Amino acid sequence: MNVTERLAACSQLSELSPAELEALAASVAIVHGDDGHVFIQEGDRGDACYIVLEGTIAVSHEHARGGAPFKRLGKGEMFGIVSLIDHGPRSATCRAVGSTTVAQLSAAAFQLLHVGSPSLVLHFRKLVARQLARDARQFNTVLVRAMTEGHPEAEHGASEEFHVTT
Amino acid sequence: MDAHEFREVFPRLGKSLSEHDAAGLLAALTPRAYSNGERLCTFGEPSDTLHLITSGQVAIRVKTGGETLYLGQAGRGGIVGEVGVIEPGSASATVEAMEPVTTLDLDSKGLDRLSRDEPGAASALLLSLSLELAHRVRGSSTDILKRIDDHAWMRAEAKRDRKGWLGRLARLIHGGEGAAE
């Protein structure tokens, strides 16, 4: 499978036309990571975002839960977006779980996709907004869990890993 | 409301909109009026609508597990429902009119229509909402997940002031700034 076909196989990218998928494919680099490979290190400057093509990404904070992941991302999910939008440091560490392949979109390419053809810009912004909306919704899950537990220190509380279900 | 006034009332959104796009977005928005006590959305119930508040005050609360957290208020220029319009699902808070309130609403179908008819306006809206969501995700991520997992910190905070702790947690996640009830 070429890059375009691999991107087309992600359901999250289904709204993109063949020409738009080609344009996205031309903007990304395919990066492979073995189990444990660190794609993003918390605290680093954000220079790229990623789309999972194959495998799983575990997201963690070094100083929380001994670095154990708090969520996992699968095929078609994007990660590393926040730093590219607000230009702050990476807020979490993203590691490969097993053999994982991602499409890497550099910060420069990310910016270019915001000024390309109107249709591509729209679809790309929709992808980004949807991922952020899912991420924001997940944090609400943490809040609800903390509230519904009789007490926040209850066993298996908000520190449980929560999975992306979309 | 004309495009010029719209950009003044919603400056962050307006900043990314050309005059033409502001007019396009404005045409896609549905003016709504809510009476005192009426809900714009209810925690846990389906929500797919963005509400741009043009007058009046709303109270934002989360109620679950027998506990109610007051997250703050929003008034003219305030925006609620950003997550739902992009990813329809259950509302993450209850938003209730504290007096007669007027809004400009856009549901997810309206966003689809706007995307088709006025892609420039839809793009600008999505960028503006993404900036807001990124801000919230970073705030939640860095301040909350580290602390919520730090049991010693959590125990101390919860013992001292559980309601206050939950309130701060909620406000970070929702981007609210109001005081706890």
PDB file of C-alpha atoms in Angstrom, chain A residues 42 61 63-65 70 82-83 85-92 114 118-119 121-122 125-126 128-130 132-137 139-140 142-144 146-154 158-160 162 166, chain B residues 43 47 62-65 67-69 83-84 86-90 92 112 115 119 122-124 126-127 130-131 133-134 136-138 140-142 144-146 148-149 151 154-155 158 162 165-166 169-170 173-174:
ATOM      1  CA  GLU A  42       6.769  15.594  27.299  1.00  0.00           C
ATOM      2  CA  HIS A  61       2.804  11.826  31.905  1.00  0.00           C
ATOM      3  CA  HIS A  63       5.269  12.437  36.794  1.00  0.00           C
ATOM      4  CA  ALA A  64       1.881  10.733  37.032  1.00  0.00           C
ATOM      5  CA  ARG A  65       1.258   7.078  37.780  1.00  0.00           C
ATOM      6  CA  PHE A  70      -3.599   7.224  30.739  1.00  0.00           C
ATOM      7  CA  VAL A  82      -2.045  20.898  20.863  1.00  0.00           C
ATOM      8  CA  SER A  83       1.582  22.078  20.692  1.00  0.00           C
ATOM      9  CA  ILE A  85      -1.827  25.011  17.730  1.00  0.00           C
ATOM     10  CA  ASP A  86      -0.727  26.863  20.868  1.00  0.00           C
ATOM     11  CA  HIS A  87       3.054  26.616  20.345  1.00  0.00           C
ATOM     12  CA  GLY A  88       3.593  25.445  23.921  1.00  0.00           C
ATOM     13  CA  PRO A  89       5.778  22.501  25.002  1.00  0.00           C
ATOM     14  CA  ARG A  90       4.571  18.916  24.609  1.00  0.00           C
ATOM     15  CA  SER A  91       2.053  18.168  27.359  1.00  0.00           C
ATOM     16  CA  ALA A  92       2.472  14.374  27.337  1.00  0.00           C
ATOM     17  CA  HIS A 114      -4.153  25.705   6.822  1.00  0.00           C
ATOM     18  CA  PRO A 118     -10.381  25.885   0.769  1.00  0.00           C
ATOM     19  CA  SER A 119     -11.810  22.386   0.753  1.00  0.00           C
ATOM     20  CA  VAL A 121      -8.227  23.473   4.731  1.00  0.00           C
ATOM     21  CA  LEU A 122     -11.798  22.846   5.852  1.00  0.00           C
ATOM     22  CA  ARG A 125      -9.437  21.719  10.348  1.00  0.00           C
ATOM     23  CA  LYS A 126     -12.413  19.435  10.896  1.00  0.00           C
ATOM     24  CA  VAL A 128      -8.079  18.558  14.066  1.00  0.00           C
ATOM     25  CA  ALA A 129     -11.195  19.951  15.776  1.00  0.00           C
ATOM     26  CA  ARG A 130     -12.744  16.479  16.080  1.00  0.00           C
ATOM     27  CA  LEU A 132      -9.485  17.918  20.153  1.00  0.00           C
ATOM     28  CA  ALA A 133     -13.202  17.604  20.927  1.00  0.00           C
ATOM     29  CA  ARG A 134     -12.725  13.889  21.680  1.00  0.00           C
ATOM     30  CA  ASP A 135      -9.725  14.701  23.872  1.00  0.00           C
ATOM     31  CA  ALA A 136     -11.684  17.408  25.736  1.00  0.00           C
ATOM     32  CA  ARG A 137     -14.593  15.020  26.246  1.00  0.00           C
ATOM     33  CA  PHE A 139     -11.176  14.843  30.467  1.00  0.00           C
ATOM     34  CA  ASN A 140     -14.802  15.262  31.371  1.00  0.00           C
ATOM     35  CA  VAL A 142     -12.168  11.966  34.490  1.00  0.00           C
ATOM     36  CA  LEU A 143     -14.208  14.659  36.238  1.00  0.00           C
ATOM     37  CA  VAL A 144     -17.397  12.605  36.294  1.00  0.00           C
ATOM     38  CA  ALA A 146     -13.974  11.765  40.414  1.00  0.00           C
ATOM     39  CA  MET A 147     -17.452  13.062  41.301  1.00  0.00           C
ATOM     40  CA  THR A 148     -19.257   9.738  41.246  1.00  0.00           C
ATOM     41  CA  GLU A 149     -16.703   7.923  43.311  1.00  0.00           C
ATOM     42  CA  GLY A 150     -17.788   8.466  46.882  1.00  0.00           C
ATOM     43  CA  HIS A 151     -14.384   9.905  47.484  1.00  0.00           C
ATOM     44  CA  PRO A 152     -11.597  10.823  45.079  1.00  0.00           C
ATOM     45  CA  GLU A 153      -9.151   8.469  46.733  1.00  0.00           C
ATOM     46  CA  ALA A 154     -11.458   5.489  46.129  1.00  0.00           C
ATOM     47  CA  ALA A 158      -9.866   8.480  38.078  1.00  0.00           C
ATOM     48  CA  SER A 159      -6.379   7.118  37.580  1.00  0.00           C
ATOM     49  CA  GLU A 160      -7.720   4.205  35.557  1.00  0.00           C
ATOM     50  CA  PHE A 162      -9.441   5.428  29.723  1.00  0.00           C
ATOM     51  CA  THR A 166     -14.305   6.455  18.544  1.00  0.00           C
TER      52      THR A 166
ATOM     53  CA  PHE B  43     -25.568  17.332  31.583  1.00  0.00           C
ATOM     54  CA  SER B  47     -26.043  17.783  22.695  1.00  0.00           C
ATOM     55  CA  VAL B  62     -22.127  19.736  36.449  1.00  0.00           C
ATOM     56  CA  LYS B  63     -24.419  17.497  38.469  1.00  0.00           C
ATOM     57  CA  THR B  64     -23.664  13.853  38.984  1.00  0.00           C
ATOM     58  CA  GLY B  65     -23.423  11.356  41.808  1.00  0.00           C
ATOM     59  CA  GLU B  67     -23.114  16.377  43.744  1.00  0.00           C
ATOM     60  CA  THR B  68     -23.465  19.695  41.949  1.00  0.00           C
ATOM     61  CA  LEU B  69     -20.483  21.759  40.896  1.00  0.00           C
ATOM     62  CA  VAL B  83     -17.466  19.987  21.863  1.00  0.00           C
ATOM     63  CA  GLY B  84     -21.015  18.926  20.972  1.00  0.00           C
ATOM     64  CA  ILE B  86     -17.992  19.105  16.497  1.00  0.00           C
ATOM     65  CA  GLU B  87     -18.517  15.671  18.046  1.00  0.00           C
ATOM     66  CA  PRO B  88     -22.186  15.227  18.969  1.00  0.00           C
ATOM     67  CA  GLY B  89     -22.602  13.284  22.210  1.00  0.00           C
ATOM     68  CA  SER B  90     -23.792  13.829  25.740  1.00  0.00           C
ATOM     69  CA  SER B  92     -20.596  17.671  29.625  1.00  0.00           C
ATOM     70  CA  ASP B 112     -22.361  20.570   7.799  1.00  0.00           C
ATOM     71  CA  SER B 115     -19.130  23.613   5.462  1.00  0.00           C
ATOM     72  CA  PRO B 119     -16.286  26.685   3.537  1.00  0.00           C
ATOM     73  CA  ALA B 122     -16.743  27.031   8.492  1.00  0.00           C
ATOM     74  CA  SER B 123     -12.916  26.827   8.404  1.00  0.00           C
ATOM     75  CA  ALA B 124     -12.558  30.002  10.445  1.00  0.00           C
ATOM     76  CA  LEU B 126     -13.354  25.379  13.306  1.00  0.00           C
ATOM     77  CA  LEU B 127      -9.959  27.033  13.788  1.00  0.00           C
ATOM     78  CA  SER B 130      -9.828  24.292  17.972  1.00  0.00           C
ATOM     79  CA  LEU B 131      -7.828  27.038  19.677  1.00  0.00           C
ATOM     80  CA  LEU B 133     -10.316  23.238  22.786  1.00  0.00           C
ATOM     81  CA  ALA B 134      -6.496  23.035  22.631  1.00  0.00           C
ATOM     82  CA  ARG B 136      -8.675  23.326  27.552  1.00  0.00           C
ATOM     83  CA  VAL B 137      -6.976  20.053  26.664  1.00  0.00           C
ATOM     84  CA  ARG B 138      -3.574  21.437  27.659  1.00  0.00           C
ATOM     85  CA  SER B 140      -6.660  19.635  31.787  1.00  0.00           C
ATOM     86  CA  SER B 141      -3.743  17.525  30.728  1.00  0.00           C
ATOM     87  CA  THR B 142      -0.961  19.295  32.531  1.00  0.00           C
ATOM     88  CA  ILE B 144      -5.260  17.702  36.213  1.00  0.00           C
ATOM     89  CA  LEU B 145      -3.967  14.358  35.133  1.00  0.00           C
ATOM     90  CA  LYS B 146      -0.740  14.802  37.023  1.00  0.00           C
ATOM     91  CA  ILE B 148      -5.471  13.457  39.964  1.00  0.00           C
ATOM     92  CA  ASP B 149      -2.969  10.633  39.908  1.00  0.00           C
ATOM     93  CA  HIS B 151      -2.826  10.341  45.507  1.00  0.00           C
ATOM     94  CA  MET B 154      -5.410  14.370  46.120  1.00  0.00           C
ATOM     95  CA  ARG B 155      -5.964  12.957  49.588  1.00  0.00           C
ATOM     96  CA  ALA B 158      -9.917  16.219  49.252  1.00  0.00           C
ATOM     97  CA  ARG B 162     -13.404  18.119  48.590  1.00  0.00           C
ATOM     98  CA  TRP B 165     -11.051  20.438  44.802  1.00  0.00           C
ATOM     99  CA  LEU B 166     -13.759  19.092  42.500  1.00  0.00           C
ATOM    100  CA  LEU B 169     -10.922  20.282  38.593  1.00  0.00           C
ATOM    101  CA  ALA B 170     -14.193  21.009  36.820  1.00  0.00           C
ATOM    102  CA  ILE B 173     -11.662  20.961  32.331  1.00  0.00           C
ATOM    103  CA  HIS B 174     -14.438  23.286  31.213  1.00  0.00           C
TER     104      HIS B 174
END
